PDB file of C-alpha atoms in Angstrom:
ATOM      1  CA  MET X   1      33.933 -27.575  47.789  1.00  0.00           C
ATOM      2  CA  SER X   2      34.947 -24.768  45.583  1.00  0.00           C
ATOM      3  CA  LEU X   3      35.170 -25.042  41.774  1.00  0.00           C
ATOM      4  CA  TYR X   4      38.108 -22.621  41.584  1.00  0.00           C
ATOM      5  CA  THR X   5      41.755 -23.580  41.689  1.00  0.00           C
ATOM      6  CA  ASN X   6      43.651 -23.819  45.002  1.00  0.00           C
ATOM      7  CA  ASN X   7      40.384 -24.153  46.828  1.00  0.00           C
ATOM      8  CA  THR X   8      40.175 -20.347  47.419  1.00  0.00           C
ATOM      9  CA  ALA X   9      36.627 -19.248  47.748  1.00  0.00           C
ATOM     10  CA  LEU X  10      35.934 -16.011  45.821  1.00  0.00           C
ATOM     11  CA  PRO X  11      33.090 -13.661  46.744  1.00  0.00           C
ATOM     12  CA  PRO X  12      29.914 -14.098  44.784  1.00  0.00           C
ATOM     13  CA  GLY X  13      30.006 -12.357  41.337  1.00  0.00           C
ATOM     14  CA  ARG X  14      33.863 -12.324  41.312  1.00  0.00           C
ATOM     15  CA  LEU X  15      35.485 -14.532  38.622  1.00  0.00           C
ATOM     16  CA  PRO X  16      38.965 -15.912  38.829  1.00  0.00           C
ATOM     17  CA  LYS X  17      41.729 -14.220  36.819  1.00  0.00           C
ATOM     18  CA  LEU X  18      42.276 -16.181  33.547  1.00  0.00           C
ATOM     19  CA  PRO X  19      45.603 -16.589  31.867  1.00  0.00           C
ATOM     20  CA  SER X  20      46.336 -14.064  29.025  1.00  0.00           C
ATOM     21  CA  LEU X  21      46.778 -15.157  25.442  1.00  0.00           C
ATOM     22  CA  PRO X  22      50.269 -15.331  23.996  1.00  0.00           C
ATOM     23  CA  LYS X  23      51.273 -12.297  22.056  1.00  0.00           C
ATOM     24  CA  ASN X  24      51.603 -14.270  18.802  1.00  0.00           C
ATOM     25  CA  SER X  25      48.057 -15.775  18.825  1.00  0.00           C
ATOM     26  CA  PRO X  26      45.415 -14.255  16.524  1.00  0.00           C
ATOM     27  CA  THR X  27      42.965 -12.001  18.414  1.00  0.00           C
ATOM     28  CA  ALA X  28      39.705 -10.555  17.433  1.00  0.00           C
ATOM     29  CA  SER X  29      41.209  -7.344  16.429  1.00  0.00           C
ATOM     30  CA  SER X  30      43.627  -9.033  14.109  1.00  0.00           C
ATOM     31  CA  ILE X  31      40.939 -10.870  12.157  1.00  0.00           C
ATOM     32  CA  PRO X  32      39.450  -8.800   9.330  1.00  0.00           C
ATOM     33  CA  GLN X  33      35.872  -7.714   9.895  1.00  0.00           C
ATOM     34  CA  HIS X  34      34.529  -9.351   6.765  1.00  0.00           C
ATOM     35  CA  GLN X  35      35.631 -12.819   7.979  1.00  0.00           C
ATOM     36  CA  THR X  36      34.004 -12.442  11.356  1.00  0.00           C
ATOM     37  CA  GLY X  37      30.500 -12.852   9.801  1.00  0.00           C
ATOM     38  CA  HIS X  38      29.152  -9.895  11.818  1.00  0.00           C
ATOM     39  CA  PRO X  39      25.482  -9.616  10.927  1.00  0.00           C
ATOM     40  CA  LYS X  40      25.391  -5.898  10.674  1.00  0.00           C
ATOM     41  CA  GLU X  41      27.753  -5.846   7.612  1.00  0.00           C
ATOM     42  CA  THR X  42      25.947  -8.668   5.775  1.00  0.00           C
ATOM     43  CA  LYS X  43      22.340  -7.724   6.312  1.00  0.00           C
ATOM     44  CA  ALA X  44      20.657  -4.592   5.045  1.00  0.00           C
ATOM     45  CA  MET X  45      19.462  -2.155   7.682  1.00  0.00           C
ATOM     46  CA  SER X  46      15.870  -2.747   8.827  1.00  0.00           C
ATOM     47  CA  PHE X  47      13.663  -0.664  11.050  1.00  0.00           C
ATOM     48  CA  PHE X  48      10.864  -1.094  13.596  1.00  0.00           C
ATOM     49  CA  ARG X  49       7.700   0.710  12.485  1.00  0.00           C
ATOM     50  CA  ILE X  50       6.105   1.575  15.812  1.00  0.00           C
ATOM     51  CA  THR X  51       2.527   3.008  16.075  1.00  0.00           C
ATOM     52  CA  LEU X  52       0.992   4.161  19.271  1.00  0.00           C
ATOM     53  CA  ARG X  53      -2.512   2.584  19.378  1.00  0.00           C
ATOM     54  CA  ARG X  54      -3.522   3.219  23.092  1.00  0.00           C
ATOM     55  CA  SER X  55      -3.111   6.250  25.190  1.00  0.00           C
ATOM     56  CA  ALA X  56      -0.863   6.213  28.102  1.00  0.00           C
ATOM     57  CA  ILE X  57      -3.175   8.320  30.346  1.00  0.00           C
ATOM     58  CA  GLY X  58      -3.359   6.823  33.853  1.00  0.00           C
ATOM     59  CA  LEU X  59      -0.353   4.564  33.411  1.00  0.00           C
ATOM     60  CA  PRO X  60       2.884   4.906  35.485  1.00  0.00           C
ATOM     61  CA  GLU X  61       5.385   7.665  34.780  1.00  0.00           C
ATOM     62  CA  ARG X  62       7.854   4.913  33.803  1.00  0.00           C
ATOM     63  CA  THR X  63       5.629   3.745  30.966  1.00  0.00           C
ATOM     64  CA  GLN X  64       5.057   7.276  29.846  1.00  0.00           C
ATOM     65  CA  GLY X  65       8.749   7.868  29.915  1.00  0.00           C
ATOM     66  CA  VAL X  66       9.309   4.779  27.689  1.00  0.00           C
ATOM     67  CA  LEU X  67       6.848   6.184  25.110  1.00  0.00           C
ATOM     68  CA  ALA X  68       8.576   9.499  25.286  1.00  0.00           C
ATOM     69  CA  ALA X  69      11.950   7.892  24.790  1.00  0.00           C
ATOM     70  CA  LEU X  70      10.522   6.154  21.704  1.00  0.00           C
ATOM     71  CA  GLY X  71       9.207   9.565  20.404  1.00  0.00           C
ATOM     72  CA  LEU X  72       5.639   8.685  20.688  1.00  0.00           C
ATOM     73  CA  ARG X  73       3.275  11.489  21.880  1.00  0.00           C
ATOM     74  CA  ARG X  74      -0.109  11.059  20.164  1.00  0.00           C
ATOM     75  CA  ARG X  75      -2.295   8.116  19.332  1.00  0.00           C
ATOM     76  CA  MET X  76      -1.881   6.890  15.866  1.00  0.00           C
ATOM     77  CA  GLN X  77       1.582   8.449  15.675  1.00  0.00           C
ATOM     78  CA  THR X  78       4.167   6.333  13.812  1.00  0.00           C
ATOM     79  CA  VAL X  79       7.880   6.424  14.318  1.00  0.00           C
ATOM     80  CA  PHE X  80      10.772   4.383  12.908  1.00  0.00           C
ATOM     81  CA  HIS X  81      13.751   3.108  14.897  1.00  0.00           C
ATOM     82  CA  PRO X  82      16.515   0.782  13.825  1.00  0.00           C
ATOM     83  CA  VAL X  83      16.285  -2.876  14.775  1.00  0.00           C
ATOM     84  CA  GLU X  84      18.527  -2.829  17.907  1.00  0.00           C
ATOM     85  CA  PRO X  85      18.273  -4.459  21.311  1.00  0.00           C
ATOM     86  CA  GLN X  86      17.646  -1.178  23.214  1.00  0.00           C
ATOM     87  CA  PHE X  87      14.565  -0.438  21.101  1.00  0.00           C
ATOM     88  CA  ALA X  88      13.353  -3.927  21.264  1.00  0.00           C
ATOM     89  CA  GLY X  89      13.430  -3.620  25.058  1.00  0.00           C
ATOM     90  CA  MET X  90      11.585  -0.331  25.008  1.00  0.00           C
ATOM     91  CA  ILE X  91       8.952  -1.933  22.686  1.00  0.00           C
ATOM     92  CA  PHE X  92       8.602  -4.860  24.938  1.00  0.00           C
ATOM     93  CA  LYS X  93       7.857  -2.543  27.918  1.00  0.00           C
ATOM     94  CA  VAL X  94       4.868  -0.928  26.096  1.00  0.00           C
ATOM     95  CA  LYS X  95       3.772  -3.973  23.911  1.00  0.00           C
ATOM     96  CA  GLU X  96       0.148  -3.500  25.023  1.00  0.00           C
ATOM     97  CA  LEU X  97      -0.017   0.127  23.781  1.00  0.00           C
ATOM     98  CA  VAL X  98       1.759  -0.133  20.339  1.00  0.00           C
ATOM     99  CA  THR X  99       1.745  -2.095  17.091  1.00  0.00           C
ATOM    100  CA  VAL X 100       5.112  -3.023  15.592  1.00  0.00           C
ATOM    101  CA  HIS X 101       6.213  -4.122  12.175  1.00  0.00           C
ATOM    102  CA  GLU X 102       9.633  -4.711  10.802  1.00  0.00           C
ATOM    103  CA  VAL X 103      10.227  -2.772   7.498  1.00  0.00           C
ATOM    104  CA  ASP X 104      13.126  -2.423   5.079  1.00  0.00           C
ATOM    105  CA  ARG X 105      13.300   1.367   5.166  1.00  0.00           C
ATOM    106  CA  ALA X 106      12.001   4.277   7.270  1.00  0.00           C
ATOM    107  CA  LEU X 107       9.324   6.296   5.639  1.00  0.00           C
ATOM    108  CA  THR X 108       9.130  10.056   5.687  1.00  0.00           C
ATOM    109  CA  LYS X 109       6.282  11.876   7.522  1.00  0.00           C
ATOM    110  CA  ALA X 110       4.849  12.790   4.041  1.00  0.00           C
ATOM    111  CA  GLU X 111       4.858   9.112   2.991  1.00  0.00           C
ATOM    112  CA  VAL X 112       3.223   7.985   6.253  1.00  0.00           C
ATOM    113  CA  LYS X 113       0.505  10.669   5.832  1.00  0.00           C
ATOM    114  CA  ALA X 114      -0.163   9.721   2.211  1.00  0.00           C
ATOM    115  CA  GLU X 115      -0.361   6.061   3.197  1.00  0.00           C
ATOM    116  CA  ARG X 116      -3.108   6.942   5.784  1.00  0.00           C
ATOM    117  CA  THR X 117      -5.048   9.305   3.614  1.00  0.00           C
ATOM    118  CA  PRO X 118      -8.034   7.418   2.196  1.00  0.00           C
ATOM    119  CA  ASP X 119      -9.005   7.458  -1.554  1.00  0.00           C
ATOM    120  CA  ARG X 120     -11.258  10.230  -2.615  1.00  0.00           C
ATOM    121  CA  GLY X 121     -13.965   7.756  -3.602  1.00  0.00           C
ATOM    122  CA  PHE X 122     -14.050   8.847  -7.175  1.00  0.00           C
ATOM    123  CA  TYR X 123     -11.732   9.475 -10.121  1.00  0.00           C
ATOM    124  CA  VAL X 124     -11.893  11.930 -13.046  1.00  0.00           C
ATOM    125  CA  GLU X 125     -12.343   9.946 -16.265  1.00  0.00           C
ATOM    126  CA  LYS X 126     -12.321  12.856 -18.651  1.00  0.00           C
ATOM    127  CA  ALA X 127     -11.933  16.510 -17.859  1.00  0.00           C
ATOM    128  CA  VAL X 128     -14.690  18.716 -19.299  1.00  0.00           C
ATOM    129  CA  PRO X 129     -13.450  21.991 -21.010  1.00  0.00           C
ATOM    130  CA  ARG X 130     -14.454  24.996 -18.889  1.00  0.00           C
ATOM    131  CA  MET X 131     -16.489  27.829 -20.617  1.00  0.00           C
TER     132      MET X 131
END
């Protein structure tokens, strides 16, 4: 028995035509964006901080292609991408090779390098005048 009206069987993957809305009814385009509660307008932009921890040598070309699409070339390289579904999918494909953190803002290359640079191990308490 068919679930569609008039007992007409439709091919798989084909949906019946639905009646259109009357012209006077409110549509999504007539509702102001601030009333829709779309999360992109209300939430500040956040980023994935992705660091390549394991090399892709010996892995399939598709996996290496995903890393290239993310912009990861070397081990311990860090890139930032906005939190979006396409980046989440790419991260999921290489989850064994990378570490991921969600951060509020993308850091510059200089900030990432300064973050990784260890302390000198000493500090100058008082400078001695030179002779």
